[in-house]
XYZ file of C-alpha atoms in Angstrom:
779
model
C -28.893 8.310 -27.109
C -30.417 7.616 -23.703
C -29.380 9.491 -20.607
C -30.357 9.649 -16.959
C -31.113 12.656 -14.792
C -28.547 14.185 -12.485
C -28.503 12.328 -9.174
C -26.473 12.318 -6.016
C -24.438 9.265 -5.101
C -25.912 6.939 -2.501
C -23.816 8.441 0.291
C -24.978 12.000 -0.585
C -28.650 11.006 -0.968
C -29.054 10.955 2.804
C -27.941 13.366 5.478
C -27.775 12.774 9.192
C -29.655 15.116 11.502
C -31.135 14.902 14.984
C -33.740 12.397 13.775
C -31.171 10.141 12.071
C -30.471 9.607 8.373
C -32.894 11.595 6.212
C -33.201 11.631 2.383
C -31.977 14.726 0.581
C -34.928 16.238 -1.260
C -33.196 19.234 -2.759
C -32.191 18.618 -6.372
C -30.627 21.100 -8.762
C -32.672 22.099 -11.785
C -30.776 21.388 -15.004
C -31.881 24.728 -16.415
C -29.979 26.466 -13.629
C -26.753 24.647 -14.467
C -24.035 26.559 -16.248
C -22.327 24.491 -18.954
C -18.973 25.891 -17.812
C -19.422 24.049 -14.510
C -20.329 20.632 -15.996
C -17.389 18.232 -16.201
C -17.781 15.660 -19.018
C -15.765 12.440 -18.919
C -15.873 9.535 -21.391
C -15.371 6.196 -19.622
C -13.874 3.155 -21.389
C -11.988 0.069 -20.256
C -10.396 -3.086 -21.692
C -9.812 -1.969 -25.286
C -7.151 -4.669 -25.895
C -5.407 -2.969 -28.810
C -3.601 -5.578 -30.900
C -5.954 -8.443 -30.051
C -5.668 -11.176 -32.721
C -3.392 -8.933 -34.774
C -2.343 -11.938 -36.898
C -5.865 -13.126 -37.612
C -6.690 -12.415 -41.285
C -10.298 -11.433 -40.464
C -10.292 -9.851 -36.982
C -6.840 -8.219 -36.870
C -8.214 -4.664 -37.342
C -11.200 -4.889 -34.979
C -9.595 -3.418 -31.843
C -8.226 -0.376 -33.712
C -11.500 0.358 -35.553
C -13.462 0.233 -32.277
C -10.906 2.385 -30.449
C -11.098 5.047 -33.130
C -14.889 5.063 -32.835
C -14.527 5.674 -29.075
C -12.236 8.657 -29.682
C -14.693 9.931 -32.300
C -17.454 9.812 -29.660
C -15.262 11.897 -27.350
C -14.747 14.474 -30.087
C -18.435 14.657 -31.026
C -19.624 15.128 -27.445
C -16.873 17.623 -26.618
C -15.771 15.777 -23.478
C -13.181 17.327 -21.193
C -11.110 14.139 -21.023
C -11.192 10.347 -21.460
C -10.782 8.035 -18.461
C -9.384 4.622 -19.443
C -9.652 1.795 -16.885
C -6.797 -0.559 -17.839
C -5.891 -3.081 -20.553
C -5.533 -0.460 -23.239
C -3.267 -2.993 -24.972
C -3.609 -6.755 -25.296
C 0.071 -7.318 -24.383
C 2.473 -5.469 -22.124
C 5.028 -5.717 -24.934
C 2.939 -4.908 -28.024
C 4.373 -5.490 -31.483
C 5.820 -2.612 -33.455
C 2.822 -2.685 -35.776
C 0.355 -2.465 -32.865
C 2.285 0.340 -31.183
C 2.608 2.244 -34.471
C -1.110 2.005 -35.214
C -2.052 3.027 -31.665
C 0.206 6.097 -31.761
C -1.172 7.072 -35.179
C -4.767 7.015 -33.868
C -3.881 8.852 -30.651
C -2.025 11.622 -32.479
C -5.042 12.154 -34.719
C -7.398 12.899 -31.800
C -5.217 13.937 -28.850
C -3.222 16.758 -30.447
C -5.005 20.019 -31.263
C -5.562 23.664 -30.338
C -8.840 23.332 -28.409
C -8.630 25.248 -25.113
C -9.141 23.143 -21.992
C -10.855 24.739 -18.973
C -9.346 22.254 -16.508
C -7.121 23.122 -13.561
C -4.950 20.603 -11.714
C -4.772 21.589 -8.036
C -2.820 18.606 -6.691
C 0.940 17.996 -6.732
C 1.573 17.013 -10.349
C 5.026 15.609 -9.644
C 3.302 12.978 -7.516
C 0.424 12.338 -9.949
C 2.317 12.261 -13.263
C 5.715 10.709 -12.638
C 5.793 9.176 -16.136
C 5.202 12.431 -18.006
C 8.223 14.273 -19.480
C 8.083 17.308 -17.196
C 6.034 15.608 -14.454
C 3.013 17.729 -15.371
C -0.261 16.906 -17.105
C 0.339 16.750 -20.863
C -1.874 19.739 -21.785
C 0.291 21.982 -19.571
C 3.484 20.950 -21.365
C 4.569 24.023 -23.398
C 6.060 21.821 -26.114
C 2.762 20.261 -27.237
C -0.835 21.278 -27.873
C -3.403 18.885 -26.413
C -7.099 19.053 -27.222
C -8.247 15.696 -25.788
C -6.482 14.547 -22.595
C -6.548 10.838 -21.736
C -6.038 9.622 -18.159
C -5.232 5.889 -18.000
C -4.327 3.213 -15.464
C -2.641 -0.112 -16.215
C -4.356 -3.496 -16.382
C -3.226 -7.085 -16.046
C -2.456 -7.274 -19.789
C -0.367 -4.094 -20.094
C 1.056 -3.793 -16.568
C 4.597 -2.687 -15.824
C 7.472 -5.160 -15.673
C 11.236 -5.419 -16.161
C 14.195 -3.917 -14.386
C 12.884 -0.325 -14.394
C 9.191 -1.170 -13.827
C 8.094 0.222 -17.170
C 5.061 -0.515 -19.315
C 3.887 0.575 -22.739
C 1.840 3.262 -20.960
C 5.087 4.851 -19.746
C 6.176 5.127 -23.386
C 2.925 6.828 -24.407
C 3.237 9.185 -21.422
C 6.737 10.207 -22.487
C 5.246 11.040 -25.883
C 2.563 13.234 -24.185
C -0.174 11.055 -25.704
C -1.710 9.970 -22.371
C -1.463 10.756 -18.658
C -0.504 7.536 -16.889
C -1.448 7.455 -13.196
C -2.367 5.012 -10.423
C 0.944 3.131 -10.586
C 1.891 1.458 -7.297
C 5.310 -0.221 -7.232
C 4.829 -1.577 -3.717
C 2.156 -4.030 -2.630
C 2.652 -4.151 1.126
C 2.011 -0.446 1.737
C -0.110 1.300 -0.912
C -0.778 5.025 -0.944
C -3.424 6.357 -3.324
C -3.190 10.115 -3.854
C -5.890 11.740 -6.004
C -5.631 14.043 -8.995
C -7.552 17.158 -7.985
C -9.301 18.614 -11.055
C -11.488 21.713 -11.102
C -13.762 23.035 -13.839
C -15.706 26.124 -12.846
C -17.485 25.338 -9.603
C -17.170 21.552 -10.019
C -14.326 19.830 -8.212
C -13.286 16.243 -8.963
C -11.029 14.117 -6.787
C -9.874 11.347 -9.165
C -8.386 8.203 -7.605
C -6.771 5.433 -9.657
C -5.132 2.091 -8.896
C -3.543 -0.090 -11.576
C -3.771 -3.855 -11.555
C -2.296 -5.785 -8.621
C -2.734 -9.529 -8.132
C -6.144 -9.958 -6.554
C -4.973 -12.199 -3.711
C -2.201 -9.771 -2.776
C -4.416 -6.681 -2.939
C -7.033 -8.501 -0.872
C -4.383 -9.148 1.782
C -3.348 -5.481 1.682
C -6.933 -4.367 2.278
C -7.353 -6.948 5.023
C -4.204 -5.722 6.809
C -5.336 -2.107 6.375
C -2.137 -1.262 4.520
C -3.805 0.898 1.862
C -4.255 4.625 2.425
C -6.470 7.025 0.466
C -5.611 10.723 0.765
C -8.267 13.443 0.726
C -8.136 17.213 0.223
C -7.490 18.955 3.517
C -9.969 21.778 2.979
C -13.630 21.599 1.898
C -13.602 17.833 1.540
C -17.380 17.645 0.995
C -17.160 19.889 -2.076
C -15.178 17.298 -4.010
C -16.820 14.577 -6.083
C -14.799 11.430 -5.327
C -14.334 8.996 -8.245
C -12.255 5.825 -7.915
C -11.256 3.684 -10.924
C -9.444 0.354 -10.522
C -8.668 -2.754 -12.585
C -9.597 -5.795 -10.467
C -12.089 -8.621 -10.199
C -15.347 -7.436 -8.690
C -17.848 -9.810 -7.054
C -18.316 -12.593 -9.566
C -15.607 -15.013 -8.443
C -16.493 -17.654 -5.881
C -13.080 -17.336 -4.279
C -13.436 -14.700 -1.598
C -9.756 -13.788 -1.768
C -9.844 -13.454 -5.562
C -11.812 -10.205 -5.792
C -12.196 -6.741 -4.324
C -15.779 -6.585 -3.110
C -17.853 -3.480 -2.469
C -17.710 -4.054 1.284
C -13.926 -3.507 1.212
C -14.331 0.001 -0.248
C -16.482 1.530 2.455
C -15.716 5.191 2.766
C -16.114 8.496 1.046
C -16.349 7.534 -2.662
C -19.255 8.733 -4.769
C -18.634 6.485 -7.774
C -16.396 3.411 -8.204
C -15.579 2.182 -11.741
C -14.313 -1.366 -12.251
C -12.196 -2.482 -15.178
C -10.995 -6.040 -15.943
C -14.327 -7.880 -16.172
C -15.772 -7.841 -19.694
C -19.479 -8.016 -18.963
C -21.168 -4.704 -19.772
C -22.872 -3.238 -16.679
C -22.595 0.394 -17.708
C -25.597 1.704 -15.761
C -24.429 2.579 -12.221
C -25.940 0.554 -9.405
C -26.310 1.689 -5.837
C -24.651 -0.279 -3.070
C -25.426 -0.364 0.664
C -21.855 0.761 1.359
C -22.254 4.441 0.474
C -21.233 4.618 -3.201
C -22.380 3.708 -6.709
C -20.659 1.107 -8.920
C -20.180 1.016 -12.696
C -18.622 -1.718 -14.839
C -18.249 -0.560 -18.481
C -16.938 -3.934 -19.688
C -14.670 -4.505 -22.674
C -15.046 -2.803 -26.039
C -14.141 -5.981 -27.965
C -15.060 -9.666 -27.683
C -12.016 -11.632 -26.461
C -13.605 -14.762 -24.928
C -16.494 -17.041 -25.802
C -18.881 -16.555 -22.889
C -22.553 -15.556 -22.678
C -21.564 -12.360 -20.841
C -19.721 -11.099 -23.932
C -23.029 -11.171 -25.797
C -24.308 -7.963 -24.221
C -24.123 -4.862 -26.392
C -20.707 -3.241 -26.053
C -20.915 0.347 -24.801
C -18.947 3.266 -23.437
C -20.391 6.014 -21.258
C -20.146 9.740 -20.763
C -20.384 10.889 -17.152
C -21.448 14.476 -16.563
C -20.579 15.815 -13.112
C -22.041 18.972 -11.665
C -20.762 19.741 -8.167
C -21.902 16.763 -6.053
C -24.281 15.263 -8.653
C -23.732 13.232 -11.801
C -25.525 11.469 -14.620
C -24.595 8.747 -17.113
C -25.024 8.731 -20.902
C -24.445 5.225 -22.381
C -23.189 5.076 -25.979
C -23.425 1.791 -27.973
C -20.437 0.892 -30.132
C -21.489 0.322 -33.730
C -18.186 -1.090 -35.041
C -18.228 -4.135 -32.738
C -18.848 -7.381 -34.626
C -22.158 -9.174 -34.085
C -21.684 -11.922 -31.504
C -23.856 -14.826 -30.441
C -23.257 -17.735 -28.054
C -25.420 -20.831 -27.846
C -25.343 -24.297 -26.274
C -27.417 -27.300 -27.337
C -27.750 -30.917 -26.243
C -28.346 -33.445 -29.014
C -30.426 -35.610 -26.709
C -33.040 -32.819 -26.686
C -33.629 -33.485 -30.405
C -34.336 -37.227 -30.187
C -37.166 -37.118 -32.689
C -35.059 -35.369 -35.334
C -31.961 -37.516 -34.801
C -33.360 -40.937 -33.855
C -32.361 -42.504 -37.183
C -28.924 -40.834 -37.452
C -27.588 -41.319 -33.943
C -24.277 -42.811 -35.122
C -24.029 -40.953 -38.420
C -21.595 -38.046 -37.974
C -22.373 -36.582 -41.425
C -26.089 -36.320 -40.692
C -25.381 -34.805 -37.282
C -23.029 -32.296 -38.907
C -25.764 -31.335 -41.367
C -28.186 -30.823 -38.482
C -25.660 -28.538 -36.742
C -25.008 -26.594 -39.940
C -28.663 -25.666 -40.162
C -28.571 -24.512 -36.553
C -25.467 -22.373 -37.156
C -27.121 -20.758 -40.204
C -29.967 -19.666 -37.943
C -27.494 -18.275 -35.389
C -25.755 -16.216 -38.083
C -29.030 -14.573 -39.077
C -29.928 -13.943 -35.432
C -26.560 -12.278 -34.781
C -26.840 -9.981 -37.803
C -30.442 -9.056 -37.083
C -29.690 -8.434 -33.415
C -27.029 -5.919 -34.403
C -29.507 -3.906 -36.472
C -32.170 -4.138 -33.766
C -29.898 -2.198 -31.384
C -30.385 0.881 -33.557
C -33.931 0.383 -34.837
C -35.210 3.469 -32.994
C -32.421 5.764 -34.184
C -32.324 6.355 -37.924
C -29.143 8.424 -37.732
C -27.286 5.635 -35.947
C -28.549 3.134 -38.514
C -27.153 5.273 -41.303
C -23.820 5.472 -39.510
C -23.777 1.681 -39.153
C -24.343 1.340 -42.909
C -21.422 3.693 -43.535
C -19.193 1.619 -41.251
C -20.100 -1.615 -43.077
C -19.507 0.138 -46.366
C -16.049 1.245 -45.229
C -15.242 -2.069 -43.482
C -17.372 -4.789 -45.154
C -15.472 -7.439 -43.197
C -17.054 -6.243 -39.921
C -20.456 -7.637 -40.906
C -19.175 -11.203 -40.427
C -20.462 -12.301 -36.995
C -18.645 -14.192 -34.253
C -20.597 -17.384 -33.599
C -19.876 -19.872 -30.822
C -21.807 -23.125 -30.551
C -21.214 -25.594 -27.731
C -22.731 -29.028 -28.349
C -23.261 -31.853 -25.857
C -23.159 -34.972 -28.030
C -23.448 -37.579 -25.244
C -24.787 -40.783 -26.802
C -24.291 -39.553 -30.371
C -21.520 -39.568 -32.959
C -18.991 -36.728 -32.781
C -18.238 -34.102 -35.435
C -14.793 -32.822 -36.401
C -14.803 -29.117 -35.396
C -12.104 -28.090 -37.895
C -13.838 -29.740 -40.843
C -17.151 -28.318 -39.678
C -15.758 -24.790 -39.369
C -14.316 -24.862 -42.894
C -17.868 -24.936 -44.247
C -18.476 -21.438 -42.815
C -15.377 -19.705 -44.151
C -16.560 -16.357 -45.458
C -19.763 -16.574 -43.390
C -18.403 -16.130 -39.850
C -15.357 -14.383 -38.404
C -14.175 -17.408 -36.385
C -14.526 -20.573 -38.486
C -11.609 -22.387 -36.793
C -13.167 -22.311 -33.298
C -16.846 -22.006 -34.130
C -17.815 -25.429 -32.750
C -16.968 -27.110 -29.431
C -18.055 -30.711 -28.878
C -18.523 -31.913 -25.287
C -20.004 -34.980 -23.668
C -20.955 -36.100 -20.209
C -18.802 -38.761 -18.643
C -20.731 -40.962 -16.243
C -19.055 -43.051 -13.576
C -19.947 -46.756 -13.510
C -21.111 -47.883 -10.076
C -19.920 -51.481 -9.522
C -21.514 -51.819 -6.121
C -25.029 -53.119 -5.783
C -27.564 -50.332 -5.490
C -31.081 -49.649 -6.620
C -31.851 -47.796 -9.810
C -32.644 -44.508 -8.058
C -29.273 -44.425 -6.327
C -27.515 -45.161 -9.635
C -29.350 -42.294 -11.324
C -28.343 -39.878 -8.551
C -24.717 -41.007 -8.726
C -24.624 -40.686 -12.515
C -26.171 -37.230 -12.417
C -23.627 -36.179 -9.799
C -20.701 -37.308 -11.924
C -22.103 -36.203 -15.274
C -21.160 -32.574 -14.690
C -17.469 -32.193 -15.305
C -15.680 -30.250 -12.603
C -12.813 -27.833 -13.102
C -10.318 -30.389 -11.779
C -11.614 -33.008 -14.202
C -11.113 -30.665 -17.147
C -7.595 -29.852 -16.011
C -6.803 -33.517 -15.428
C -7.851 -34.391 -18.978
C -5.574 -31.709 -20.412
C -2.593 -32.546 -18.174
C -2.860 -36.300 -18.807
C -3.046 -35.673 -22.563
C -5.945 -38.095 -22.913
C -6.541 -38.243 -26.666
C -10.193 -39.174 -26.203
C -10.906 -36.271 -23.901
C -8.259 -33.676 -24.770
C -10.257 -31.887 -27.471
C -13.356 -31.923 -25.328
C -11.459 -30.668 -22.277
C -9.847 -27.863 -24.285
C -13.269 -26.675 -25.381
C -14.566 -26.867 -21.834
C -11.564 -24.870 -20.629
C -12.398 -22.044 -23.027
C -16.044 -22.071 -22.006
C -15.405 -22.317 -18.265
C -12.833 -19.516 -18.381
C -9.878 -21.618 -17.232
C -6.619 -19.672 -17.464
C -2.995 -20.729 -17.902
C -2.319 -20.153 -14.199
C -5.056 -22.685 -13.339
C -3.476 -25.285 -15.616
C 0.046 -24.705 -14.255
C -1.165 -24.744 -10.648
C -2.999 -28.044 -11.176
C -0.023 -29.668 -12.893
C 2.442 -28.626 -10.197
C 0.053 -29.660 -7.445
C -0.415 -33.052 -9.073
C 3.342 -33.503 -9.546
C 4.113 -32.435 -5.981
C 1.709 -35.030 -4.593
C 3.247 -37.854 -6.635
C 6.414 -39.703 -5.657
C 8.169 -38.688 -8.841
C 7.092 -35.063 -8.610
C 9.149 -31.938 -8.038
C 11.113 -32.174 -4.808
C 13.606 -29.315 -5.101
C 12.062 -26.365 -6.925
C 9.592 -24.029 -5.252
C 6.407 -24.995 -7.097
C 4.568 -21.849 -5.990
C 7.164 -19.490 -7.449
C 7.593 -21.672 -10.535
C 3.895 -21.134 -11.200
C 4.361 -17.359 -11.109
C 7.407 -17.497 -13.396
C 5.413 -19.482 -15.969
C 2.600 -16.929 -15.780
C 5.113 -14.122 -16.342
C 6.494 -16.022 -19.330
C 3.056 -16.491 -20.903
C 1.192 -13.313 -19.960
C 4.023 -10.766 -19.836
C 6.423 -12.432 -22.285
C 9.302 -12.322 -19.816
C 11.450 -14.686 -21.869
C 13.980 -15.424 -19.112
C 11.578 -15.606 -16.156
C 11.641 -19.409 -15.848
C 15.398 -19.695 -16.394
C 16.144 -16.946 -13.864
C 13.847 -18.544 -11.292
C 15.353 -22.037 -11.658
C 18.919 -20.755 -11.274
C 18.085 -18.603 -8.261
C 16.006 -21.279 -6.520
C 18.614 -24.037 -6.975
C 21.336 -21.749 -5.658
C 19.206 -20.924 -2.625
C 18.459 -24.603 -1.948
C 22.153 -25.502 -2.205
C 23.003 -22.842 0.317
C 20.314 -24.018 2.754
C 21.279 -27.668 2.393
C 24.955 -26.995 2.967
C 24.202 -24.919 6.067
C 21.870 -27.531 7.569
C 24.198 -30.447 6.721
C 27.184 -28.763 8.387
C 25.070 -28.068 11.436
C 23.897 -31.667 11.616
C 27.429 -33.028 11.234
C 28.617 -30.737 13.978
C 25.884 -31.876 16.375
C 26.180 -35.578 15.530
C 28.887 -37.949 14.321
C 26.462 -39.856 12.092
C 26.847 -39.683 8.329
C 24.342 -37.895 6.115
C 22.104 -40.239 4.136
C 19.887 -39.659 1.127
C 16.831 -39.845 3.373
C 18.199 -36.976 5.456
C 18.464 -34.806 2.349
C 14.897 -35.694 1.339
C 13.714 -34.761 4.827
C 15.382 -31.377 4.560
C 13.833 -30.758 1.129
C 10.408 -31.700 2.518
C 10.957 -29.241 5.324
C 11.729 -26.489 2.822
C 8.547 -27.365 0.932
C 6.437 -26.805 4.030
C 8.174 -23.497 4.738
C 7.618 -22.331 1.157
C 3.942 -23.235 1.347
C 3.515 -21.280 4.585
C 5.321 -18.197 3.277
C 3.944 -18.248 -0.274
C 0.880 -16.068 0.174
C 2.766 -13.198 1.786
C 5.984 -13.421 -0.229
C 4.967 -14.285 -3.779
C 4.369 -10.752 -5.043
C 7.492 -9.365 -3.385
C 9.599 -12.138 -4.930
C 8.080 -11.417 -8.349
C 8.896 -7.744 -7.898
C 12.487 -8.610 -6.982
C 12.803 -10.841 -10.021
C 11.417 -8.092 -12.280
C 14.004 -5.671 -10.957
C 16.711 -8.197 -11.805
C 17.829 -8.663 -8.233
C 18.152 -11.926 -6.337
C 15.458 -12.729 -3.795
C 16.816 -12.925 -0.255
C 15.193 -14.040 2.947
C 15.335 -11.852 6.041
C 17.548 -14.508 7.605
C 20.110 -14.207 4.818
C 20.158 -10.425 5.169
C 20.784 -10.672 8.923
C 23.657 -13.123 8.337
C 25.265 -10.752 5.848
C 24.983 -7.869 8.322
C 26.638 -10.005 11.021
C 29.441 -10.915 8.610
C 30.023 -7.231 7.825
C 30.201 -6.495 11.563
C 32.683 -9.328 12.166
C 35.059 -8.352 9.341
C 36.666 -5.378 11.204
C 37.407 -7.730 14.110
C 39.687 -9.761 11.852
C 42.042 -6.839 11.240
C 44.376 -7.513 14.129
C 44.752 -11.267 13.610
C 45.163 -10.844 9.878
C 47.880 -8.227 10.217
C 49.677 -10.436 12.745
C 49.533 -13.310 10.305
C 50.888 -11.039 7.602
C 53.866 -10.047 9.783
C 54.623 -13.698 10.521
C 54.548 -14.550 6.832
C 56.981 -11.713 6.142
C 59.411 -13.064 8.767
C 59.223 -16.544 7.251
C 60.040 -15.120 3.849
C 63.057 -13.273 5.225
C 64.395 -16.528 6.692
C 63.981 -18.265 3.350
C 65.717 -15.435 1.523
C 68.848 -15.325 3.746
C 70.765 -18.171 1.994
C 69.903 -16.764 -1.393
C 72.608 -14.688 -3.054
C 72.156 -11.569 -5.059
C 68.498 -11.150 -4.079
C 68.991 -7.419 -4.055
C 70.006 -7.336 -7.706
C 67.301 -9.892 -8.705
C 64.587 -7.672 -7.235
C 65.467 -4.967 -9.776
C 63.720 -5.192 -13.133
C 64.389 -3.074 -16.209
C 61.548 -0.812 -17.290
C 61.477 -1.942 -20.932
C 58.580 0.297 -21.876
C 60.329 3.410 -20.582
C 63.545 2.389 -22.324
C 61.662 2.049 -25.656
C 59.949 5.434 -25.207
C 63.199 7.074 -24.219
C 65.915 5.361 -26.353
C 68.212 8.353 -26.159
C 68.506 8.169 -22.382
C 71.980 6.842 -21.427
C 72.779 4.555 -18.555
C 74.773 5.955 -15.700
C 78.431 4.848 -15.973
C 78.802 5.444 -12.287
C 76.024 2.938 -11.652
C 77.699 0.356 -13.927
C 81.003 0.784 -12.133
C 79.323 0.336 -8.782
C 77.697 -2.925 -9.916
C 81.078 -4.281 -11.136
C 82.759 -3.430 -7.801
C 80.023 -5.216 -5.907
C 80.438 -8.287 -8.149
C 84.191 -8.493 -7.490
C 83.704 -7.987 -3.793
C 81.118 -10.793 -3.633
C 83.489 -13.223 -5.356
C 86.245 -12.486 -2.844
C 84.100 -12.356 0.270
C 81.058 -14.604 -0.159
C 80.017 -14.490 3.483
C 80.052 -10.724 3.623
C 78.250 -10.689 0.297
C 75.471 -12.864 1.684
C 75.027 -10.517 4.607
C 74.781 -7.553 2.250
C 72.277 -9.396 0.050
C 70.151 -10.293 3.069
C 70.282 -6.725 4.347
C 69.401 -5.371 0.913
C 66.486 -7.815 0.597
C 65.099 -6.829 3.985
C 65.335 -3.165 3.081
C 63.600 -3.763 -0.253
C 60.785 -5.701 1.427
C 60.222 -3.002 4.017
C 59.990 -0.354 1.325
C 57.557 -2.518 -0.631
C 55.441 -3.056 2.477
C 55.485 0.671 3.155
C 54.397 1.395 -0.400
C 51.570 -1.135 -0.088
C 50.371 0.451 3.128
C 50.281 3.936 1.592
C 48.438 2.611 -1.454
C 45.877 0.912 0.763
C 45.187 4.081 2.692
C 44.232 5.948 -0.487
C 41.422 3.492 -1.341
C 38.000 3.561 0.380
C 36.569 0.299 1.755
C 38.085 -2.358 -0.429
C 39.399 -5.876 0.236
C 43.156 -6.609 0.183
C 45.056 -9.916 0.279
C 48.233 -10.755 2.199
C 51.434 -10.661 0.177
C 52.430 -14.288 0.740
C 51.039 -15.882 -2.419
C 52.008 -13.027 -4.740
C 55.633 -12.967 -3.551
C 56.051 -16.736 -3.827
C 54.904 -16.538 -7.422
C 57.556 -13.913 -8.095
C 60.354 -16.057 -6.593
C 60.368 -18.565 -9.479
C 61.593 -16.180 -12.177
C 63.837 -14.518 -9.607
C 65.871 -17.692 -9.068
C 66.538 -18.159 -12.754
C 67.700 -14.579 -13.139
C 69.978 -14.575 -10.062
C 72.532 -16.992 -11.512
C 76.108 -15.855 -12.106
C 76.484 -14.203 -15.432
C 72.809 -13.148 -15.646
C 72.022 -9.676 -16.887
C 72.004 -7.087 -14.081
C 69.002 -4.813 -13.475
C 69.234 -1.083 -13.247
C 67.604 1.163 -10.717
C 64.755 1.882 -13.107
C 63.998 -1.844 -13.334
C 63.780 -2.077 -9.545
C 61.381 0.891 -9.345
C 59.087 -0.642 -11.978
C 59.015 -3.967 -10.116
C 57.860 -2.227 -6.970
C 55.057 -0.491 -8.913
C 53.937 -3.821 -10.380
C 53.780 -5.387 -6.921
C 51.652 -2.506 -5.642
C 49.108 -3.017 -8.438
C 48.903 -6.761 -7.841
C 48.493 -6.262 -4.129
C 45.669 -3.707 -4.399
C 43.845 -5.713 -7.090
C 43.813 -9.011 -5.202
C 40.498 -10.195 -3.642
C 38.599 -13.338 -2.591
C 40.436 -14.810 0.393
C 39.266 -16.164 3.715
C 41.560 -13.780 5.593
C 40.739 -10.293 4.408
C 40.734 -6.901 6.016
C 38.425 -4.040 5.228
C 40.059 -0.663 5.548
C 38.142 2.547 6.007
C 39.376 5.690 4.411
C 41.730 7.438 6.834
């Protein structure tokens, strides 16, 4: 086990005095250090639990390696583990993966070991996902011996309506302490966890994964704030861990570079990139940088070939040192590329013989297998104890000795070899027989124009190297001759699903038959959510919402155009409007894409600021309609009264028997006085029809007024609801009324009339959706 001496970070190695920046010569002697003041942290990132869980050979790899990491933490008696994102391969891991992960965590996390750590910051801010909003080892319901502090990565990030991830589940179980979760991207606040052990004080900052382009924009706009302790700020060792691309991407906006993190940090730890750069490097920006890399091989690149390691960081006051620890349970891995044209002498007689070429490649793969196995043992040749442990691991898991071998072959000018048939020969010899071999060839462009031989050679060399767009074009066009080759190149070049989707949509948008309605930028994000985060309804939800939004915009613009001009709307006009929307979407995409994704995750519809302002104006205009609507309601009531005047016996027809009350109370007798009164009225109407009509009209008017009064009182009891006028409801009631008002029809009692009024009140208060509505505040 190699370790470095305690050193100060680059920003503490120099102090400014009257003569400028001077190096700090004073170093603390390790013999003077008290072990109670040394804070030990095990650093690991990108464990990808559940990776290839259905592969018959490699399904257990991620769990075996993760358990070895926890065993390291136990052996070295670390104070806690710091995990830098992508603990899981998927943000919705299978039940088997989650069960196995919880089983391993319970084995090492729970225990009675006392922890000399104090949390001095506001724990309700730091640990919102924990059951009692406190660090798990301070929860009285559990005993924790090995705390784990973890941030989320791009594989296991939060999603869904409540912004939850699998890390939230583990936090609720007190298995980890999930921190660094930022649910907003336009204004980010990073508040540290303040941890103290003896005289050593650690200010731990964390930031889970955010899309690189969006986080870059946030840094550029200075919308990210880091909080520091108010008192004795120089006494705190400042450690920042994040899960983002570092400096290896050519796209400037696709990474968070060291220059963007100028400030007060002592050490910055990057997750996400899998290349192992575990030894801290000093930057000119005032802090040191560490990149632990992944603990498991997940892609076939040369960078994955470096020995997988974790590290223990020991912090004493303002100094620290790093102890790298190689992982023994990681499979041997080797990556190689060859060009058949470099072996002309060996293959000059078998240039077009695929069987002979396959035999040549088999011999080369056999050599690679031996190199991979021997290289694994060479990592521990100077440590006999570690060698013995490696033997024990292979004895317990004999399957782990099978290496991962990747061979990329340029067969330009030679016969090709079937990769699947070739890989079957190495079943039982390698861990990845199905994708062991990738065959590629250079595609030269024929120059029809007259040129000298030198110019032709330059042109051919220029076009022989396949660009990223060429690889994507071959896959999108489904060219049978190039598809297999392009797929292999995509794996080697690190092309992701978002690159493929972006190229396809860009190609379709530029063609005449391409997408003309849907927002191609947001469609790309919905596809990524479907693939990476397994949001099964992301594409469907996006299509529905986007079409609805386009329909609304088109209808608004068409009405405006018809109002300004008498010309008819043509198909070309609609295409022009859609093209206009495309340009607007392209301009707004960079700033709006993450906010729209966040809205879609929460299950809410995305709305433009313009739409929100229109809704606010509509809400302000609704109270102004009260007076005109009430006036219209009064006029409709007068019209109804005029229609009801020639109708006879309306008073009696408005009364309906309460059948339910009669069934519940069968013993209740009808009033004989009421019956007699009804008979007298009937005789009087037969003798004096004119006077009877006047009485009916008067009775109807009285009934309507009482109904209107009842409606008004009912409306006053409700708070801010919409109510319709009575016109339509009353006209619907007139049809059965006419049939019941004929001579000889059964008369209604007083109870029937009361029940009819109650029914009308319910219908009136329940009615909605009309152009003329009034909103009533609670009086």
